Coordinates of C-alpha atoms and ligand atoms in Angstrom, one line a residue:
X1 CA 122.5 123.6 -65.4
X2 CA 119.8 124.0 -62.9
X3 CA 120.5 122.4 -59.6
X4 CA 118.2 119.9 -58.0
X5 CA 117.6 122.2 -55.0
X6 CA 116.5 125.1 -57.2
X7 CA 114.0 122.9 -58.9
X8 CA 112.4 121.7 -55.7
X9 CA 110.8 125.1 -54.9
X10 CA 108.8 125.0 -58.1
X11 CA 107.5 121.5 -57.7
X12 CA 104.1 120.9 -56.2
X13 CA 103.7 117.9 -54.0
X14 CA 100.8 115.7 -54.9
X15 CA 99.0 113.1 -52.7
X16 CA 99.1 109.8 -54.5
X17 CA 95.7 108.7 -53.4
X18 CA 93.2 111.6 -53.7
X19 CA 90.5 112.4 -51.2
X20 CA 90.0 111.6 -47.6
X21 CA 91.1 113.6 -44.6
X22 CA 94.7 112.4 -44.5
X23 CA 94.1 110.0 -41.6
X24 CA 96.9 107.4 -41.7
X25 CA 94.6 104.5 -40.8
X26 CA 92.6 104.5 -44.1
X27 CA 93.5 101.5 -46.2
X28 CA 92.4 100.8 -49.7
X29 CA 92.5 97.3 -51.1
X30 CA 93.7 97.1 -54.7
X31 CA 92.6 93.8 -56.3
X32 CA 94.4 92.2 -59.3
X33 CA 92.9 90.1 -62.1
X34 CA 92.4 86.4 -61.3
X35 CA 95.1 85.2 -63.7
X36 CA 97.7 87.8 -62.7
X37 CA 101.2 86.3 -62.5
X38 CA 103.3 87.0 -59.4
X39 CA 106.8 85.9 -58.9
X40 CA 110.5 86.7 -58.2
X41 CA 113.5 86.8 -60.4
X42 CA 117.2 85.9 -60.4
X43 CA 120.1 85.5 -62.9
X44 CA 122.6 82.7 -63.3
X45 CA 125.9 84.5 -62.7
X46 CA 124.4 86.4 -59.7
X47 CA 123.3 83.3 -57.7
X48 CA 124.7 80.0 -59.0
X49 CA 128.4 79.9 -58.1
X50 CA 130.1 76.6 -59.0
X51 CA 132.0 78.5 -61.6
X52 CA 134.3 75.6 -62.5
X53 CA 131.9 72.7 -62.0
X54 CA 129.7 70.6 -64.3
X55 CA 131.9 71.3 -67.3
X56 CA 131.0 75.0 -67.3
X57 CA 133.1 77.3 -69.5
X58 CA 134.2 80.8 -68.5
X59 CA 132.0 83.7 -69.1
X60 CA 133.0 87.4 -69.6
X61 CA 131.8 88.0 -66.0
X62 CA 134.4 85.5 -64.7
X63 CA 137.1 87.4 -66.4
X64 CA 135.7 90.9 -65.7
X65 CA 134.9 90.3 -62.1
X66 CA 138.4 89.0 -61.4
X67 CA 140.0 91.9 -63.1
X68 CA 137.7 94.9 -62.1
X69 CA 135.2 94.1 -59.3
X70 CA 135.4 93.8 -55.5
X71 CA 134.0 90.3 -55.7
X72 CA 133.4 87.4 -58.1
X73 CA 130.5 85.1 -58.7
X74 CA 132.7 82.0 -57.9
X75 CA 130.4 81.0 -55.1
X76 CA 127.7 83.6 -55.0
X77 CA 124.6 82.0 -53.3
X78 CA 125.8 78.5 -54.2
X79 CA 122.5 78.0 -55.8
X80 CA 124.0 75.3 -58.1
X81 CA 124.3 73.1 -55.0
X82 CA 121.4 74.5 -53.0
X83 CA 118.6 74.8 -55.6
X84 CA 116.4 72.2 -53.9
X85 CA 116.5 74.1 -50.7
X86 CA 115.8 77.4 -52.6
X87 CA 112.9 75.9 -54.4
X88 CA 111.4 74.5 -51.2
X89 CA 111.7 78.0 -49.6
X90 CA 109.9 79.5 -52.6
X91 CA 107.1 77.0 -52.2
X92 CA 106.9 77.6 -48.5
X93 CA 106.4 81.3 -49.3
X94 CA 103.6 80.4 -51.6
X95 CA 105.4 81.8 -54.7
X96 CA 104.1 80.2 -57.9
X97 CA 106.3 81.6 -60.6
X98 CA 110.1 82.0 -60.8
X99 CA 112.1 83.8 -63.5
X100 CA 115.7 82.6 -63.7
X101 CA 118.4 82.6 -66.4
X102 CA 120.4 79.9 -68.1
X103 CA 124.2 80.2 -68.1
X104 CA 125.2 80.0 -71.7
X105 CA 128.7 78.7 -70.8
X106 CA 127.1 75.8 -68.8
X107 CA 125.3 74.8 -72.0
X108 CA 128.1 75.6 -74.4
X109 CA 131.4 76.0 -72.6
X110 CA 133.0 77.8 -75.6
X111 CA 129.9 79.3 -77.0
X112 CA 129.6 76.9 -80.0
X113 CA 129.1 73.2 -80.5
X114 CA 127.0 70.5 -78.9
X115 CA 125.4 70.9 -75.5
X116 CA 127.4 70.0 -72.4
X117 CA 125.4 67.2 -70.8
X118 CA 126.2 68.2 -67.3
X119 CA 125.0 71.7 -67.8
X120 CA 121.8 70.5 -69.4
X121 CA 121.3 68.1 -66.5
X122 CA 121.5 70.9 -63.9
X123 CA 118.7 72.9 -65.6
X124 CA 116.6 69.7 -66.1
X125 CA 116.9 69.1 -62.4
X126 CA 116.0 72.7 -61.5
X127 CA 113.0 72.8 -63.8
X128 CA 111.7 69.5 -62.6
X129 CA 112.2 70.5 -59.0
X130 CA 110.2 73.8 -59.6
X131 CA 107.4 71.9 -61.3
X132 CA 107.3 69.3 -58.6
X133 CA 106.8 72.2 -56.1
X134 CA 104.0 73.8 -58.1
X135 CA 106.2 76.6 -59.4
X136 CA 106.2 77.7 -63.1
X137 CA 109.6 78.5 -64.6
X138 CA 110.1 81.5 -66.8
X139 CA 113.5 81.4 -68.5
X140 CA 115.9 84.1 -69.7
X141 CA 118.4 82.9 -72.2
X142 CA 120.9 85.8 -71.8
X143 CA 121.4 87.6 -68.6
X144 CA 124.9 88.9 -69.5
X145 CA 127.1 85.9 -69.0
X146 CA 128.5 85.5 -72.6
X147 CA 131.0 82.6 -73.1
X148 CA 134.4 84.2 -72.8
X149 CA 135.5 82.3 -76.0
X150 CA 133.0 84.4 -78.0
X151 CA 134.5 87.6 -76.6
X152 CA 138.0 86.5 -77.3
X153 CA 137.4 85.2 -80.8
X154 CA 134.8 87.7 -82.1
X155 CA 134.8 90.7 -79.8
X156 CA 131.6 89.6 -78.1
X157 CA 128.5 91.5 -79.2
X158 CA 130.6 93.7 -81.5
X159 CA 131.0 90.6 -83.7
X160 CA 128.3 89.6 -86.1
X161 CA 129.4 86.0 -85.6
X162 CA 127.7 86.0 -82.2
X163 CA 124.3 86.3 -83.8
X164 CA 124.4 82.7 -85.3
X165 CA 126.1 81.5 -82.1
X166 CA 123.1 82.8 -80.0
X167 CA 120.7 81.2 -82.4
X168 CA 122.4 77.9 -82.0
X169 CA 122.4 78.2 -78.2
X170 CA 118.8 79.2 -78.2
X171 CA 117.9 76.1 -80.3
X172 CA 119.7 73.8 -77.8
X173 CA 117.7 75.4 -74.9
X174 CA 114.3 75.2 -76.7
X175 CA 115.0 71.5 -77.6
X176 CA 116.1 70.5 -74.1
X177 CA 113.7 72.5 -71.9
X178 CA 110.8 73.7 -74.1
X179 CA 108.6 70.7 -73.2
X180 CA 108.3 72.2 -69.7
X181 CA 109.3 75.9 -70.1
X182 CA 106.4 77.8 -71.7
X183 CA 107.7 81.4 -71.2
X184 CA 111.0 82.4 -72.8
X185 CA 112.9 85.7 -72.6
X186 CA 115.7 86.1 -75.2
X187 CA 117.6 89.0 -73.6
X188 CA 117.6 90.7 -70.2
X189 CA 118.2 94.4 -70.6
X190 CA 120.3 94.7 -73.8
X191 CA 120.6 98.3 -72.8
X192 CA 123.0 97.3 -70.0
X193 CA 124.9 94.8 -72.2
X194 CA 125.6 97.6 -74.7
X195 CA 125.8 100.9 -72.7
X196 CA 127.5 99.5 -69.7
X197 CA 129.5 96.7 -71.5
X198 CA 130.6 98.6 -74.6
X199 CA 130.1 102.3 -73.7
X200 CA 131.0 103.2 -70.2
X201 CA 132.9 100.0 -69.4
X202 CA 131.2 99.5 -66.0
X203 CA 130.1 96.0 -67.0
X204 CA 131.8 93.0 -68.8
X205 CA 133.6 93.0 -71.1
X206 CA 134.6 96.5 -70.0
X207 CA 134.8 98.1 -73.4
X208 CA 134.3 101.8 -73.9
X209 CA 133.1 104.0 -76.8
X210 CA 133.4 107.8 -76.7
X211 CA 131.4 108.3 -79.9
X212 CA 128.9 105.6 -79.1
X213 CA 129.5 103.5 -82.2
X214 CA 130.2 100.3 -80.2
X215 CA 127.1 100.9 -78.2
X216 CA 124.9 101.0 -81.2
X217 CA 126.7 98.2 -83.0
X218 CA 126.4 95.8 -80.0
X219 CA 122.7 96.7 -79.7
X220 CA 122.2 96.0 -83.4
X221 CA 123.7 92.5 -82.9
X222 CA 121.6 91.9 -79.8
X223 CA 118.5 92.8 -81.8
X224 CA 119.4 90.5 -84.7
X225 CA 120.2 87.7 -82.3
X226 CA 116.9 88.2 -80.5
X227 CA 115.0 88.0 -83.9
X228 CA 117.0 84.9 -85.0
X229 CA 116.2 83.1 -81.8
X230 CA 112.5 84.0 -81.9
X231 CA 112.3 82.9 -85.5
X232 CA 113.8 79.5 -84.6
X233 CA 111.3 79.2 -81.7
X234 CA 108.4 80.1 -83.9
X235 CA 109.3 77.8 -86.8
X236 CA 110.8 74.8 -85.0
X237 CA 109.3 74.7 -81.5
X238 CA 106.3 76.9 -80.9
X239 CA 103.8 74.9 -83.0
X240 CA 104.4 71.8 -80.7
X241 CA 105.5 73.4 -77.5
X242 CA 102.9 76.2 -77.5
X243 CA 104.9 78.6 -75.4
X244 CA 105.4 82.3 -75.6
X245 CA 108.7 84.2 -76.3
X246 CA 109.7 87.8 -75.7
X247 CA 112.3 90.2 -74.5
X248 CA 113.0 92.1 -71.3
X249 CA 113.9 95.8 -71.6
X250 CA 114.8 98.3 -68.9
X251 CA 113.9 101.9 -68.5
X252 CA 113.7 104.7 -66.0
X253 CA 110.8 107.1 -66.3
X254 CA 111.9 110.5 -67.6
X255 CA 109.6 113.3 -66.4
X256 CA 109.9 116.6 -68.2
X257 CA 111.0 119.3 -65.8
X258 CA 108.2 121.8 -65.2
X259 CA 107.6 124.7 -62.8
X260 CA 104.3 124.7 -60.9
X261 CA 103.2 128.0 -62.5
X262 CA 104.0 127.3 -66.1
X263 CA 103.2 124.6 -68.6
X264 CA 105.9 122.1 -69.5
X265 CA 108.2 123.7 -72.1
X266 CA 107.9 121.8 -75.4
X267 CA 111.7 121.4 -75.6
X268 CA 111.8 119.6 -72.2
X269 CA 108.9 117.5 -73.2
X270 CA 110.7 116.5 -76.4
X271 CA 113.8 115.8 -74.4
X272 CA 112.0 113.5 -72.1
X273 CA 110.4 111.6 -75.0
X274 CA 113.8 111.4 -76.7
X275 CA 115.5 110.0 -73.6
X276 CA 112.9 107.3 -73.2
X277 CA 113.3 106.4 -76.9
X278 CA 117.1 106.1 -76.4
X279 CA 116.5 103.8 -73.4
X280 CA 113.5 101.8 -74.6
X281 CA 112.6 102.7 -78.2
X282 CA 116.1 101.8 -79.3
X283 CA 115.1 98.1 -78.8
X284 CA 111.3 98.2 -78.6
X285 CA 110.7 100.2 -81.8
X286 CA 112.5 97.7 -84.1
X287 CA 110.6 94.9 -82.3
X288 CA 107.1 96.5 -82.4
X289 CA 107.5 98.9 -85.3
X290 CA 110.2 97.3 -87.5
X291 CA 113.0 99.9 -87.3
X292 CA 114.9 102.3 -85.0
X293 CA 113.1 105.5 -83.9
X294 CA 113.3 108.4 -86.4
X295 CA 114.9 110.6 -83.8
X296 CA 117.8 108.1 -83.3
X297 CA 118.4 107.7 -87.1
X298 CA 118.5 111.5 -87.4
X299 CA 120.9 112.2 -84.5
X300 CA 123.2 109.1 -84.7
X301 CA 123.9 109.0 -88.4
X302 CA 126.0 106.1 -89.6
X303 CA 127.0 105.2 -86.1
X304 CA 123.6 103.6 -85.8
X305 CA 123.6 100.5 -88.2
X306 CA 120.7 99.9 -90.6
X307 CA 118.5 96.8 -90.9
X308 CA 117.9 95.2 -94.3
X309 CA 114.3 94.8 -95.4
X310 CA 114.5 91.2 -94.5
X311 CA 115.8 91.9 -91.0
X312 CA 113.0 94.4 -90.4
X313 CA 110.4 91.8 -91.3
X314 CA 112.1 89.3 -88.9
X315 CA 112.2 91.9 -86.1
X316 CA 108.7 93.3 -86.4
X317 CA 106.4 91.4 -84.1
X318 CA 109.2 89.3 -82.7
X319 CA 108.0 89.5 -79.1
X320 CA 104.8 87.9 -77.9
X321 CA 104.8 90.3 -74.9
X322 CA 106.9 93.1 -73.4
X323 CA 109.1 92.3 -70.5
X324 CA 109.9 95.4 -68.5
X325 CA 112.4 96.0 -65.8
X326 CA 111.9 99.3 -63.9
X327 CA 113.8 100.8 -60.9
X328 CA 113.7 104.6 -60.8
X329 CA 112.7 107.9 -62.4
X330 CA 114.4 111.3 -63.2
X331 CA 113.3 114.8 -64.0
X332 CA 114.9 115.7 -67.3
X333 CA 115.3 118.7 -69.4
X334 CA 116.6 119.7 -72.8
X335 CA 120.3 120.4 -72.7
X336 CA 120.5 122.1 -76.0
X337 CA 123.5 121.4 -78.0
X338 CA 125.2 118.1 -77.4
X339 CA 125.8 117.9 -73.6
X340 CA 124.5 115.1 -71.4
X341 CA 124.6 116.1 -67.8
X342 CA 123.3 113.7 -65.2
X343 CA 123.1 113.3 -61.5
X344 CA 123.8 109.6 -62.0
X345 CA 126.1 109.4 -64.9
X346 CA 129.2 111.1 -66.1
X347 CA 128.7 114.2 -68.2
X348 CA 129.4 113.5 -71.8
X349 CA 129.6 115.3 -75.0
X350 CA 128.7 113.1 -78.0
X351 CA 128.3 109.4 -77.9
X352 CA 125.3 107.4 -76.6
X353 CA 124.5 109.9 -73.9
X354 CA 125.4 113.1 -75.7
X355 CA 123.2 112.1 -78.6
X356 CA 120.2 112.5 -76.4
X357 CA 120.8 116.2 -75.7
X358 CA 119.2 115.8 -72.3
X359 CA 119.9 116.4 -68.6
X360 CA 118.7 114.1 -65.9
X361 CA 118.0 115.6 -62.5
X362 CA 116.9 114.3 -59.2
X363 CA 114.6 115.7 -56.6
X364 CA 115.9 116.3 -53.1
X365 CA 112.7 115.2 -51.5
X366 CA 112.7 111.8 -53.1
X367 CA 113.7 108.8 -50.9
X368 CA 116.8 106.9 -52.1
X369 CA 117.6 103.2 -52.1
X370 CA 121.0 101.9 -51.1
X371 CA 121.9 102.2 -54.8
X372 CA 121.2 105.9 -54.6
X373 CA 118.3 105.4 -57.0
X374 CA 115.2 107.6 -56.4
X375 CA 111.9 106.1 -55.2
X376 CA 109.2 107.4 -57.4
X377 CA 106.2 105.0 -57.8
X378 CA 104.2 107.5 -59.9
X379 CA 107.0 107.3 -62.5
X380 CA 106.3 103.6 -62.9
X381 CA 102.7 104.3 -63.5
X382 CA 103.6 106.8 -66.3
X383 CA 106.2 104.5 -67.8
X384 CA 103.7 101.6 -68.0
X385 CA 101.1 103.9 -69.7
X386 CA 103.8 105.1 -72.1
X387 CA 104.6 101.5 -73.1
X388 CA 101.0 100.7 -73.5
X389 CA 100.4 103.7 -75.7
X390 CA 103.4 103.3 -78.0
X391 CA 103.5 99.5 -78.4
X392 CA 100.2 98.0 -77.1
X393 CA 101.9 94.6 -76.8
X394 CA 99.4 91.9 -77.9
X395 CA 100.5 89.6 -75.1
X396 CA 100.6 92.3 -72.5
X397 CA 103.3 93.7 -70.3
X398 CA 105.2 91.6 -67.8
X399 CA 107.1 93.5 -65.2
X400 CA 110.0 91.1 -65.0
X401 CA 112.0 93.0 -62.4
X402 CA 111.3 95.7 -59.8
X403 CA 112.9 96.1 -56.4
X404 CA 115.4 98.0 -54.4
X405 CA 118.7 97.6 -52.5
X406 CA 118.6 98.3 -48.8
X407 CA 121.6 98.5 -46.5
X408 CA 121.2 95.5 -44.2
X409 CA 124.5 95.0 -42.3
X410 CA 122.9 92.4 -39.9
X411 CA 120.3 89.7 -40.1
X412 CA 118.2 91.6 -37.6
X413 CA 118.1 94.6 -39.9
X414 CA 117.4 92.5 -42.9
X415 CA 114.3 90.7 -41.5
X416 CA 112.8 94.1 -40.7
X417 CA 113.2 95.5 -44.2
X418 CA 110.3 98.0 -43.9
X419 CA 111.9 100.2 -46.5
X420 CA 111.7 97.4 -49.1
X421 CA 108.1 96.6 -48.1
X422 CA 107.1 100.2 -48.6
X423 CA 109.0 100.4 -51.9
X424 CA 107.4 97.2 -53.3
X425 CA 103.9 98.1 -52.0
X426 CA 104.2 101.6 -53.5
X427 CA 105.4 100.3 -56.9
X428 CA 102.7 97.6 -57.0
X429 CA 100.0 100.1 -56.2
X430 CA 101.3 102.4 -58.9
X431 CA 101.2 99.5 -61.3
X432 CA 97.6 99.0 -60.3
X433 CA 96.8 102.6 -61.0
X434 CA 98.3 102.2 -64.5
X435 CA 96.2 99.1 -65.1
X436 CA 93.1 100.9 -64.2
X437 CA 94.0 103.4 -66.9
X438 CA 94.4 100.7 -69.5
X439 CA 97.9 99.4 -69.2
X440 CA 97.7 95.7 -70.0
X441 CA 100.0 94.4 -67.2
X442 CA 99.8 90.7 -66.8
X443 CA 102.6 89.9 -64.3
X444 CA 105.0 91.3 -61.7
X445 CA 108.3 89.8 -60.6
X446 CA 110.2 91.2 -57.6
X447 CA 113.9 91.5 -58.0
X448 CA 115.2 89.5 -56.3
X449 CA 114.4 86.2 -54.6
X450 CA 117.8 86.1 -52.9
X451 CA 120.5 88.7 -52.0
X452 CA 123.1 88.1 -54.7
X453 CA 126.1 89.2 -56.7
X454 CA 125.3 92.8 -57.7
X455 CA 127.6 92.9 -60.7
X456 CA 130.4 95.5 -60.4
X457 CA 129.2 96.3 -56.8
X458 CA 129.6 92.7 -55.7
X459 CA 127.9 91.5 -52.5
X460 CA 127.7 95.0 -51.0
X461 CA 124.2 95.7 -52.3
X462 CA 121.3 93.5 -51.1
X463 CA 118.2 93.3 -53.3
X464 CA 116.7 90.0 -52.0
X465 CA 113.4 89.4 -50.3
X466 CA 115.4 86.5 -48.7
X467 CA 118.6 87.3 -46.9
X468 CA 121.7 85.3 -47.7
X469 CA 124.5 85.0 -45.1
X470 CA 127.5 84.6 -47.4
X471 CA 129.6 83.0 -44.7
X472 CA 127.2 80.2 -43.9
X473 CA 124.8 80.3 -47.0
X474 CA 121.9 80.5 -44.6
X475 CA 118.7 81.8 -46.1
X476 CA 116.3 84.0 -44.0
X477 CA 113.1 85.4 -45.4
X478 CA 112.7 89.1 -44.8
X479 CA 109.5 91.0 -44.0
X480 CA 109.3 91.7 -47.8
X481 CA 109.1 87.9 -48.4
X482 CA 106.1 87.7 -46.1
X483 CA 104.6 90.8 -47.8
X484 CA 104.9 89.1 -51.2
X485 CA 103.4 85.9 -49.8
X486 CA 100.4 87.8 -48.6
X487 CA 100.0 89.7 -51.9
X488 CA 100.1 86.4 -53.8
X489 CA 97.6 84.8 -51.4
X490 CA 95.2 87.6 -51.5
X491 CA 95.9 88.7 -55.1
X492 CA 95.8 92.3 -53.8
X493 CA 97.8 95.0 -52.1
X494 CA 96.7 97.1 -49.2
X495 CA 97.5 100.7 -49.7
X496 CA 97.5 102.9 -46.6
X497 CA 96.9 106.5 -47.2
X498 CA 100.0 107.5 -45.3
X499 CA 102.1 105.0 -47.1
X500 CA 105.8 106.1 -47.4
X501 CA 106.8 107.2 -50.9
X502 CA 103.2 107.9 -51.8
X503 CA 102.1 111.0 -49.9
X504 CA 105.8 112.0 -49.7
X505 CA 106.1 111.7 -53.5
X506 CA 106.6 115.0 -55.3
X507 CA 105.2 115.7 -58.7
X508 CA 105.0 118.8 -60.8
X509 CA 101.6 120.2 -61.6
X510 CA 100.6 118.7 -64.8
Ligands
GBH1 C1 118.9 95.0 -63.3 O1 119.6 96.1 -63.9 C2 119.5 93.7 -63.7 O2 118.7 93.0 -64.6 C3 119.8 92.8 -62.5 O3 120.7 91.8 -62.9 C4 120.4 93.7 -61.4 O4 120.9 92.9 -60.3 C5 119.3 94.6 -60.9 O5 118.8 95.4 -62.0 C6 119.8 95.6 -59.9 O6 120.7 96.5 -60.3 O7 119.5 105.0 -62.1 O8 121.6 105.7 -61.8 O9 121.6 103.6 -62.4 C7 119.1 97.4 -63.7 C8 120.0 98.3 -64.3 C9 119.4 100.4 -63.3 C10 120.4 100.3 -65.5 C11 119.1 101.9 -63.6 C12 120.1 101.7 -65.7 C13 119.7 103.8 -64.8 C14 120.7 104.8 -64.3 N1 119.5 99.7 -64.5 N2 120.0 102.5 -64.5 S1 120.8 104.8 -62.6

């Protein structure tokens, strides 16, 4: 395995914005289309708290966080009780769109049966409050908080029974909220549900799978549940409610390793493509093309389940737009026969990672977020163009999450979150570059509105543009909140030629 340091010598730095004399004062204004959608995002278990109120049932994250995490979402940002204050703050920042998720166990405490009136009432109140403050709600049905009863009775997403359960839950949500909610997302990042929940065990329910069979099986069921929910929406609700429905997928960009003096080797290029297919094509190919990628079928064998012809028909075209969450990039190379070696994951032979026959590497010159994730705006540009080329989603691409964790031990540090401002500015500028080259991006949501429960890492990682003091529940907008306000107000970003992460970005010679 080639080390990251030995790679660096061969990589040629590229200035993100070409031309000029390098003076730091030059600023370019990048304008966005008039109807571009700006917003922020959150998820139910990460912010709501009130775990045992309003008739809420337990989710797999209640169980998993108690057993295996430093913190739980018992209180989180106490948004369940403070949503009015949070919506007012959003309005005062000039934010006009908000993506949140519904907690399935608030609607169906045991995952089946009639809607729990108190849970429905909470989301009615939240949605009405948003609309009254001029904020458009975009709603995710599943951001990882599966009712515990479905895990106990059916093995969660490993059980086929969860597919009709999700369909039933989705129908309750469309019926209750679809008069006011016009943008729906079925799943947030099924990759995480399956790889982290049933492969590595880092996420709830904490299952593992050395050969990857559980990873692919849970993914298969997520896809079928997505298709079933979309079918219900299109047949029973969309004609009258006239909303759009889609899915949100996550992916890093994989840049094939290349030396400055030689063309990218074909096997590394193939490995990069393969790794992006395993991350994104696994879900997006069935939805936009009607089946899993050929490469996955060939390498996974029977561990990757098959769709019936009827299921393929239901899946194909089952997303009105592509929701994309993006955080980071890697250099990757072909690892030959069966190994997966990564700077961020555990080495593995076989299984979901091993099947990819790739190695993910980092670059020592890349800045890192507090998660240790590399800051590579140009990778975002390339990923957006890759999505546009492969899927050309008719309803466009919505970036439903992008952001970074910053170590902010004090309020003073948090309100001067220059690193986050530079990160967001760099990524939004890169998105603009992709749009100029034909990527049909229609919206961008910063993750996250509030500091919140960062899953297995608890409250130690802060992603918010608004600081949360977990002792007092005080909210304080950071510099990044003011940055987003001004981006929304001007519908533009200002790109300084000396912007951090731009000129410092490294890129191989293409
Ligand atoms: C999102 O997941 C979630 O939707 C959100 O709930 C969460 O709070 C937020 O991001 C921040 O984590 O680069 O080393 O981790 C993003 C999860 C992050 C999973 C990148 C895949 C790639 C390997 N993704 N990760 S590494």
